[in-house]
XYZ file of C-alpha atoms in Angstrom:
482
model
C 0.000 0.000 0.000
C 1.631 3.924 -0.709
C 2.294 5.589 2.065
C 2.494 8.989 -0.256
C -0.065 11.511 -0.064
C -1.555 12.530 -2.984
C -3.937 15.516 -4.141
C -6.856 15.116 -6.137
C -8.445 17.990 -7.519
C -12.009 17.122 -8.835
C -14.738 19.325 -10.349
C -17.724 16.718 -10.957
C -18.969 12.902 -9.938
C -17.199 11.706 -13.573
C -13.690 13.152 -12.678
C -14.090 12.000 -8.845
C -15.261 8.175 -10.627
C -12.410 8.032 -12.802
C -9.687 9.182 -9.992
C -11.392 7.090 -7.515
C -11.299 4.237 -9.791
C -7.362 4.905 -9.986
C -6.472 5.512 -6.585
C -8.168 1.721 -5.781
C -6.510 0.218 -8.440
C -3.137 1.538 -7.189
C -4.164 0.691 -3.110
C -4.030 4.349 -2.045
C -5.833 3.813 1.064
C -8.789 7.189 2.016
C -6.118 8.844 4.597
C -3.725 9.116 1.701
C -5.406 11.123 -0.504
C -6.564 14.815 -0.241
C -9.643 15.422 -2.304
C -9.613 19.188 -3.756
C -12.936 20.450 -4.550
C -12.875 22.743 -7.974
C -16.643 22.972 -8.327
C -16.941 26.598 -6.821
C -14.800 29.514 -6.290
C -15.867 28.789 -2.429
C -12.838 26.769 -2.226
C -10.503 28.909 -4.416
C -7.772 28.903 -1.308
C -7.355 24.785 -1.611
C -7.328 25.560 -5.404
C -4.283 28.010 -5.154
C -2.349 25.797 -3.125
C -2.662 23.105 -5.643
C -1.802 24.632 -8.796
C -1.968 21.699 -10.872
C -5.277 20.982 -12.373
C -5.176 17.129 -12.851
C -4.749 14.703 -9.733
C -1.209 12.930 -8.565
C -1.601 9.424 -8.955
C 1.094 6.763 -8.073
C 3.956 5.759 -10.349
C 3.219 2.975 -12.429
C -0.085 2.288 -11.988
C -1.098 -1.326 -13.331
C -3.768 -1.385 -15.493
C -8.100 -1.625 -14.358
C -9.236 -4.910 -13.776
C -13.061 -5.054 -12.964
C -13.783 -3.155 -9.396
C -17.118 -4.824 -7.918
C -18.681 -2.432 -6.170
C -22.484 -3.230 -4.590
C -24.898 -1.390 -6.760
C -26.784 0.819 -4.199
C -23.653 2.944 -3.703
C -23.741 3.049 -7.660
C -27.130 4.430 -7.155
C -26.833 6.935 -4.311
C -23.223 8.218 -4.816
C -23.988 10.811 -7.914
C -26.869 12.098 -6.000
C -24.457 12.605 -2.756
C -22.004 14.174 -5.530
C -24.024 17.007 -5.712
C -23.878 17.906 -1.921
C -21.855 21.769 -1.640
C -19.804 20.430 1.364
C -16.197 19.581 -0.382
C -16.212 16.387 2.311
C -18.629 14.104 -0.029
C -15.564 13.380 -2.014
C -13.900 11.878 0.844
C -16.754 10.186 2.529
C -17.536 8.767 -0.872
C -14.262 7.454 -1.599
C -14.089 6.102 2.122
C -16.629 4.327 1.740
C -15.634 3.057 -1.632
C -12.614 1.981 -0.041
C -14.290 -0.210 2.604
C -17.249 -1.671 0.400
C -14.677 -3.220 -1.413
C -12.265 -3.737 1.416
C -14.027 -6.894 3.336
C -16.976 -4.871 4.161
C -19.450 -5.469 1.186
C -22.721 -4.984 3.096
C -21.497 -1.842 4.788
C -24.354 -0.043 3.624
C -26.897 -1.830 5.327
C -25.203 -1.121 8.959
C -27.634 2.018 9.109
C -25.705 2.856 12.530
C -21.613 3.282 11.086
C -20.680 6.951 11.379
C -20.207 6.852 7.307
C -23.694 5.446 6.458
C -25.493 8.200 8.578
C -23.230 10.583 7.015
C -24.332 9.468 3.606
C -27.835 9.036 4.207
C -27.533 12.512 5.333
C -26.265 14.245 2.538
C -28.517 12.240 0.175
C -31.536 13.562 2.274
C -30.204 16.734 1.616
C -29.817 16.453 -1.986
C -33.396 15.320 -2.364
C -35.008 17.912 -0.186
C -33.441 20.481 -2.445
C -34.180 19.236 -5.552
C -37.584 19.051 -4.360
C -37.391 22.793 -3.168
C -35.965 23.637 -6.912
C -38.816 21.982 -8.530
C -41.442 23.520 -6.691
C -40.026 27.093 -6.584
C -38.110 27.228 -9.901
C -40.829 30.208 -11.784
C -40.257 30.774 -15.434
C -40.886 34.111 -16.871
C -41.437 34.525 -20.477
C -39.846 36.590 -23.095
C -39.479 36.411 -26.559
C -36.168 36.649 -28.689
C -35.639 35.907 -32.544
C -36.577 32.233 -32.007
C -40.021 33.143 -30.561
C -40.687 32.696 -26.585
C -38.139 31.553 -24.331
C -38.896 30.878 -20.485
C -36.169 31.714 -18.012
C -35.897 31.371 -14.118
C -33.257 32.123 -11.786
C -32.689 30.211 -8.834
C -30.594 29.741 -5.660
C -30.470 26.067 -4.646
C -28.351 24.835 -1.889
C -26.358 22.160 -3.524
C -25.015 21.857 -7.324
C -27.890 20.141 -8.087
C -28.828 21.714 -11.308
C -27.833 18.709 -13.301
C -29.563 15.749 -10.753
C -32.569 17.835 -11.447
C -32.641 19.659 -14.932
C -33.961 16.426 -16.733
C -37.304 16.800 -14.730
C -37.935 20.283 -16.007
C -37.291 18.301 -19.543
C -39.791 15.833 -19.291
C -42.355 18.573 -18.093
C -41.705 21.125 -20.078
C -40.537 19.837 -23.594
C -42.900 22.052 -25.668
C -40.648 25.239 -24.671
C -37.162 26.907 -24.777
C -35.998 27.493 -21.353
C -32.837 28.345 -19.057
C -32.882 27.786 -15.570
C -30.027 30.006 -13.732
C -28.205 29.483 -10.813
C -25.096 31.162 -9.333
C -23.380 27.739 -9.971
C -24.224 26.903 -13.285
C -26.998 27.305 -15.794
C -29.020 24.904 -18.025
C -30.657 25.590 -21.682
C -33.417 23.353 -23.023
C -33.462 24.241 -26.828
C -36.486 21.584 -27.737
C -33.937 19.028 -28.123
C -31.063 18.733 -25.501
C -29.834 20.483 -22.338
C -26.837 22.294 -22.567
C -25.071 23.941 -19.214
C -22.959 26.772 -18.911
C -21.606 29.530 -16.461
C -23.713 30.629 -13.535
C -25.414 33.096 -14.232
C -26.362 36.457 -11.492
C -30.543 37.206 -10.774
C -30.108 40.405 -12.548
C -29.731 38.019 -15.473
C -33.371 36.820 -14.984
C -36.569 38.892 -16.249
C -38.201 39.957 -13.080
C -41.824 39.462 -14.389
C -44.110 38.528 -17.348
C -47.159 39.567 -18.831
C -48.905 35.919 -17.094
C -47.450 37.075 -13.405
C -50.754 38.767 -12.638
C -53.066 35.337 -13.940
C -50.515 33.236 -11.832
C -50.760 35.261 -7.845
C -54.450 35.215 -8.796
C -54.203 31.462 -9.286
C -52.433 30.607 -6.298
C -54.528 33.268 -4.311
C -57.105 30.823 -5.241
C -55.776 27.180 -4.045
C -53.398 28.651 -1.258
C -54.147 26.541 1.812
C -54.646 28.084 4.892
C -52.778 25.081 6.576
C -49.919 27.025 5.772
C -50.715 29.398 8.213
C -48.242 27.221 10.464
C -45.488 29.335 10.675
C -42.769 27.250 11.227
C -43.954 24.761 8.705
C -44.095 27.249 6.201
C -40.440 28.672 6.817
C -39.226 25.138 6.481
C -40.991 24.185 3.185
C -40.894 27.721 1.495
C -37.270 29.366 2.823
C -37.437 33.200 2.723
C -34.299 33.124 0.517
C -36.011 31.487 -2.471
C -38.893 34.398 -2.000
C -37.403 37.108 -4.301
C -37.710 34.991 -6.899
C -41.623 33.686 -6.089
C -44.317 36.075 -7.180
C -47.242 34.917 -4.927
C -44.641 35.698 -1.746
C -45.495 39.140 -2.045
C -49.294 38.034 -0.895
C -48.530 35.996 1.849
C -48.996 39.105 4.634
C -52.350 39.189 3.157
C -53.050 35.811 3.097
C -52.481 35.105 6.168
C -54.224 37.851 7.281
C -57.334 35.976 5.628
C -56.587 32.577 6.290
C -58.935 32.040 9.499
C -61.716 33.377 7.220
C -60.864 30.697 4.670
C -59.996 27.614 7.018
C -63.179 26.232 6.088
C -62.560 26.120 2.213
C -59.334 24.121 2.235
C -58.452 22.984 -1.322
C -57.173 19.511 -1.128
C -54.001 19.747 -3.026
C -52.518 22.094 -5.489
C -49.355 21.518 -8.005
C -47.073 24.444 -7.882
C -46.268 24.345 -11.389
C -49.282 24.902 -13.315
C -50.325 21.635 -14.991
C -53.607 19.186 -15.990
C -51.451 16.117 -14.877
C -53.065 16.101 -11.201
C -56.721 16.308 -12.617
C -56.041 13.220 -15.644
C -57.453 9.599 -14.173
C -54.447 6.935 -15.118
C -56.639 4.456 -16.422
C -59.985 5.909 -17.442
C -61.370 5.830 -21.147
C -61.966 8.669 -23.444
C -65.500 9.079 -22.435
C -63.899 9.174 -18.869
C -61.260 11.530 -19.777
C -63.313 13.831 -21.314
C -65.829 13.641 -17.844
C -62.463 14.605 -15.346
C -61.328 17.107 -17.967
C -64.683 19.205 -17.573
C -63.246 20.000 -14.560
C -60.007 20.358 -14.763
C -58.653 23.510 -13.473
C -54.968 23.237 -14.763
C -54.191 26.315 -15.693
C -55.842 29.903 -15.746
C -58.110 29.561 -19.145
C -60.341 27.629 -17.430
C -61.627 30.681 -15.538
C -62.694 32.684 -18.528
C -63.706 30.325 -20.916
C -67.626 28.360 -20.934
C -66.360 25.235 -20.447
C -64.011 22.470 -22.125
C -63.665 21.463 -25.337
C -62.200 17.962 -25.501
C -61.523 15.682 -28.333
C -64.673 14.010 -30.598
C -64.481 11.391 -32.734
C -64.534 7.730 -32.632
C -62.099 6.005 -30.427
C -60.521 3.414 -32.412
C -59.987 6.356 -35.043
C -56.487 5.675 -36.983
C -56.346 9.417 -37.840
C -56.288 12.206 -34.815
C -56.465 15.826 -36.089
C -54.739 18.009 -33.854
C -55.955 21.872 -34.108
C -54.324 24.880 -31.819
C -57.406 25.712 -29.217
C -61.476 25.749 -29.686
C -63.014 28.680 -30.664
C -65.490 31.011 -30.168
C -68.670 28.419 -31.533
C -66.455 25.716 -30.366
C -66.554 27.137 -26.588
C -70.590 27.864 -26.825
C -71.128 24.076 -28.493
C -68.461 22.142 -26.413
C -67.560 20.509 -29.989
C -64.270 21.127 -31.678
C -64.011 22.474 -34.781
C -67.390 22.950 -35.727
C -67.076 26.951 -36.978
C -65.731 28.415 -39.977
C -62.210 26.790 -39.656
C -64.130 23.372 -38.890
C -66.673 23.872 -42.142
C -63.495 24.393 -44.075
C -61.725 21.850 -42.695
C -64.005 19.469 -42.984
C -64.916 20.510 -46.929
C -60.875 19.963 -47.912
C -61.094 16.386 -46.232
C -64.489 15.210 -47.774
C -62.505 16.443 -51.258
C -59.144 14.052 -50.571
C -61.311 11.047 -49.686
C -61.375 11.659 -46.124
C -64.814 11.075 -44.163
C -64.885 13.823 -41.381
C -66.653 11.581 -38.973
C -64.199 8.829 -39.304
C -61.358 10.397 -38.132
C -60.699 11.859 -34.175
C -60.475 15.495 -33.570
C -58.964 17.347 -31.171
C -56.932 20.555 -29.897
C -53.537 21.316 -28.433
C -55.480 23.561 -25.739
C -58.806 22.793 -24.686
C -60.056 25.965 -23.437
C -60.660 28.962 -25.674
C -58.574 31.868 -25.178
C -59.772 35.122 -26.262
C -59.401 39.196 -25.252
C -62.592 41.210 -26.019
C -63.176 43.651 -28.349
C -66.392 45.415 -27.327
C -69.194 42.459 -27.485
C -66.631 40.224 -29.871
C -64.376 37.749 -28.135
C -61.491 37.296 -30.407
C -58.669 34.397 -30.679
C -55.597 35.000 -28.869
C -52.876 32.707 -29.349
C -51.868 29.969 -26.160
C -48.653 30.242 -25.090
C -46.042 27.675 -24.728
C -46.734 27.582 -21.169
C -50.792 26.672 -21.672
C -49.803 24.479 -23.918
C -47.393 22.252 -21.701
C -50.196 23.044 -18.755
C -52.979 21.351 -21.340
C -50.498 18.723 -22.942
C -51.560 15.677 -20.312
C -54.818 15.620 -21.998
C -53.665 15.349 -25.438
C -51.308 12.635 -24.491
C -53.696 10.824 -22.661
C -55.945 10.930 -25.944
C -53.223 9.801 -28.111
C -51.990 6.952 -25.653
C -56.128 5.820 -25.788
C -56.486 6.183 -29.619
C -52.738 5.004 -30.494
C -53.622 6.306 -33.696
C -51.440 4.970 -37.360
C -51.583 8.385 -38.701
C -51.188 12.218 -36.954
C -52.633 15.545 -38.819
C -51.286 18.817 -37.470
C -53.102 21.910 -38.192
C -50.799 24.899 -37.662
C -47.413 25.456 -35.672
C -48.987 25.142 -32.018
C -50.332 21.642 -33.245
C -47.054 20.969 -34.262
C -44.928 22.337 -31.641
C -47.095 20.358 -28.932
C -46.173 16.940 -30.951
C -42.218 17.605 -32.316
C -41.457 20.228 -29.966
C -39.869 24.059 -30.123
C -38.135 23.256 -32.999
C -40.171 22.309 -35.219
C -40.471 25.456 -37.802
C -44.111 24.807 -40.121
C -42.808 26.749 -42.497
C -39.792 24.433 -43.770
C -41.421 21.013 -42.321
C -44.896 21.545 -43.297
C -45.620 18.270 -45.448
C -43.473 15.643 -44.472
C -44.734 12.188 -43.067
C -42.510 12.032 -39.114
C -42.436 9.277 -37.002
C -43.220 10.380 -32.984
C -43.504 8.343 -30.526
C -47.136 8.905 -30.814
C -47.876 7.717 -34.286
C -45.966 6.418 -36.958
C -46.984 8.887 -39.734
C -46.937 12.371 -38.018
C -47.556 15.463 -40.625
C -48.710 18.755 -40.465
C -49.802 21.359 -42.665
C -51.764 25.073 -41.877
C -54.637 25.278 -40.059
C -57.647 26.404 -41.807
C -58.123 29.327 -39.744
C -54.674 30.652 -41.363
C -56.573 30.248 -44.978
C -59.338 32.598 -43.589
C -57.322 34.898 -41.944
C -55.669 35.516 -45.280
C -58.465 35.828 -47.353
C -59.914 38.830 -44.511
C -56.650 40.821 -44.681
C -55.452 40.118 -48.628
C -56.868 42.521 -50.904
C -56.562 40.492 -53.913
C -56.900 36.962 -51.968
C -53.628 36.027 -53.753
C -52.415 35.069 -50.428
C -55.559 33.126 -49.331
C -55.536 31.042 -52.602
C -51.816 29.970 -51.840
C -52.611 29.114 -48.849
C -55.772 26.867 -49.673
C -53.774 25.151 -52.730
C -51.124 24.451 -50.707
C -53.323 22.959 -47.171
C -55.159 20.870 -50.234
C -51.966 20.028 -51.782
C -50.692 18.849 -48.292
C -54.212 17.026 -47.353
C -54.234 14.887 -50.671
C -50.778 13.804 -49.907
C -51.545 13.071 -46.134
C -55.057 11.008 -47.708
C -52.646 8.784 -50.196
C -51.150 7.584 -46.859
C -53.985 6.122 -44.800
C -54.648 2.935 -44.439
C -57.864 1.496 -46.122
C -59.978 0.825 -42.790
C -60.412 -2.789 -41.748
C -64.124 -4.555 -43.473
């Protein structure tokens, strides 16, 4: 065994593996090594004594045979890794050192000084995380590449990366950056890429939907909360700056024994249809829970919900952007002028209307008034990832052959971000929800046009083209079984 000592600077779990891996090859027992942590400028004095960048290892090191290590320390040590205190490199590799040292079911002795250490900082890790995904607020601006979401936040541990791929899975219709002083992540539709931290000034400091959101949570805040201490502990004052509704709170509480009687069960602090979608029900049952759903504000000006119609063993699902104004009055989707047309340029490709499923990105109509009028307004990306549970629960019932997507919010709520209707209108896509995916304009673009172009040169592009584009999607469905 070396007696040496030996430095190891390391700046993530992967360089800490890799070293680790070495320094057990070679027999370097724990004492013998001093872990340097490079992850922050925190520990910039240990950096400067150690000049070197890349860790000392011993002379002639033989090369890796296969290390068996158990594989619940392969589960819990890259969420430890993330802990801010520079000693979970040492713990880590101490422990490494006597898992595989004649003490293979070390983990289980829930008593050894090590173990309670490591459960410790795991707790800690996952107690953060959770804090970052309940806290994290995106605010929404708009750049060359349309709307982009950003947040800054201040967690307690580096655990940006342990938790970025959550914000991935729930919001993979939009382009967003979470920032922390640490580190910072970018979700471009596709992948996550992470960079420098990034300061709060950084950050917007509110959007145009802050208003809709304190109203929201003025609505399902619990007066439960109105244990102090409780509060502090799940809500810490130094993720407030950063937490619109906090500015409420006096007032809240002020109000709460009035309200004690009207508890609201639960609420999800990031707005979202998933709590109010039943796992296993049917499409009839679907569209029974979604009349009720209140995930996310267009619920509270609209008549009620639109959801899909159609037959359920449909092979074709026609995905639109949002009801409209007759829509919201019948409860059917697409049955105004966009619907009529629609369903004209279908019944003229070979298409029956009433064989195929239809359905919107957005099932409430949202609208801004104009005198008596209530006129479309476009969802944003964040209604759309609030409303996208439903539409994925319809797909995953239907498990339709063939996809139609009428317009770029159609679109964007299947491919993601990045798809641009402009330069992929046409083409047949596979997606994990159908085979054949394609989409084209939405017939609501075609009358648009033919309101605003004088000569309706414009309009008759567009119509030529949406019935060039439905002919081709018709030569690609399936005859229907006899």
């Amino acid at each position: 065994m070396s007696t040496s000592n030996y430095h190891a600077p390391v700046h993530s779990f992967r360089s800490w593996r890799d070293a680790a891996r070495r320094y057990l090859q070679a027999g370097v027992a724990p004492e013998n090594i001093r872990w340097v942590d490079r992850r922050s400028g925190a520990n910039q004095s240990q950096q400067d004594l150690f000049a070197s960048g890349e860790p000392d290892f011993p002379p002639q090191t033989p090369p890796l045979d296969t290390i068996n290590v158990p594989s619940s320390f392969l589960e819990i040590a890259p969420t430890v890794a993330c802990h801010r205190s520079a000693e979970c490199w040492s713990l880590l590799y101490r422990l490494l050192w006597r898992l595989t040292h004649s003490e293979k079911h070390l983990l289980m002795i829930a008593s050894d000084p090590d173990v309670v250490r490591l459960t410790r900082f795991e707790k800690a890790i996952r107690r953060d995380s959770h804090k970052m995904k309940a806290f994290v607020r995106f605010r929404r601006s708009v750049d060359d590449l349309g709307e982009h979401y950003i947040a800054w936040h201040r967690p307690d541990h580096f655990i940006l990366r342990h938790t970025a791929p959550f914000f991935r899975r729930r919001f993979d219709v939009m382009r967003w950056t979470i920032m922390t002083p640490d580190e910072s992540c970018h979700f471009d539709g596709d992948k996550l890429i992470f960079g420098a931290g990034m300061p709060r000034s950084e950050a917007p400091n509110e959007d145009e939907l802050e208003p809709l959101w304190k109203t929201y949570y003025a609505n399902i805040f619990n007066p439960a909360r109105i244990k102090l201490d409780a509060m502090r502990a799940e809500m810490p004052k130094k993720h407030w700056p950063t937490l619109p509704e906090t500015e409420m709170i006096g007032s809240m509480l002020r109000e709460a024994p009035r309200r004690v009687d009207q508890m609201i069960q639960t609420t999800n602090t990031i707005s979202s249809a998933q709590s109010f979608v039943p796992e296993h029900a049917s499409i009839e049952g679907l569209r029974l829970a979604a009349s009720k759903c209140q995930g996310c504000s267009l619920c509270q000006s609209a008549t009620q919900t639109v959801f899909g119609h159609g037959p359920a063993t449909a092979s074709v699902v026609v995905i639109g952007e949002q009801p409209g104004d007759q829509e919201d009055v019948t409860g059917k989707p697409f049955v105004g002028p966009a619907g009529q047309l629609l369903r004209e340029e279908l019944m003229s490709v070979g298409i029956d209307p009433e064989s195929v499923y239809m359905t919107n990105a957005v099932k409430h109509f949202k609208f801004t008034r104009s005198s008596k009028r209530r006129l479309h307004k476009k969802p944003s990306a964040r209604e759309v990832a609030a409303c996208r549970p439903w539409l994925e629960a319809e797909l995953k019932r239907i498990k339709p052959a063939q996809i139609l997507c009428l317009g770029a919010t159609a679109a964007s709520a299947i491919h993601g971000p990045n798809f641009r209707l402009t330069q992929q209108r046409g083409a047949f896509i596979s997606t994990r929800f159908a085979d054949q995916t394609f989409a084209t304009y939405h017939p609501s673009a075609i009358l648009r046009a033919e309101q605003t172009s004088a000569q309706n040169e414009t309009a008759s592009q567009i119509r030529d083209l949406f019935h060039r584009d439905l002919k081709a999607f018709a030569s690609h469905i399936k005859a229907p079984p006899a």
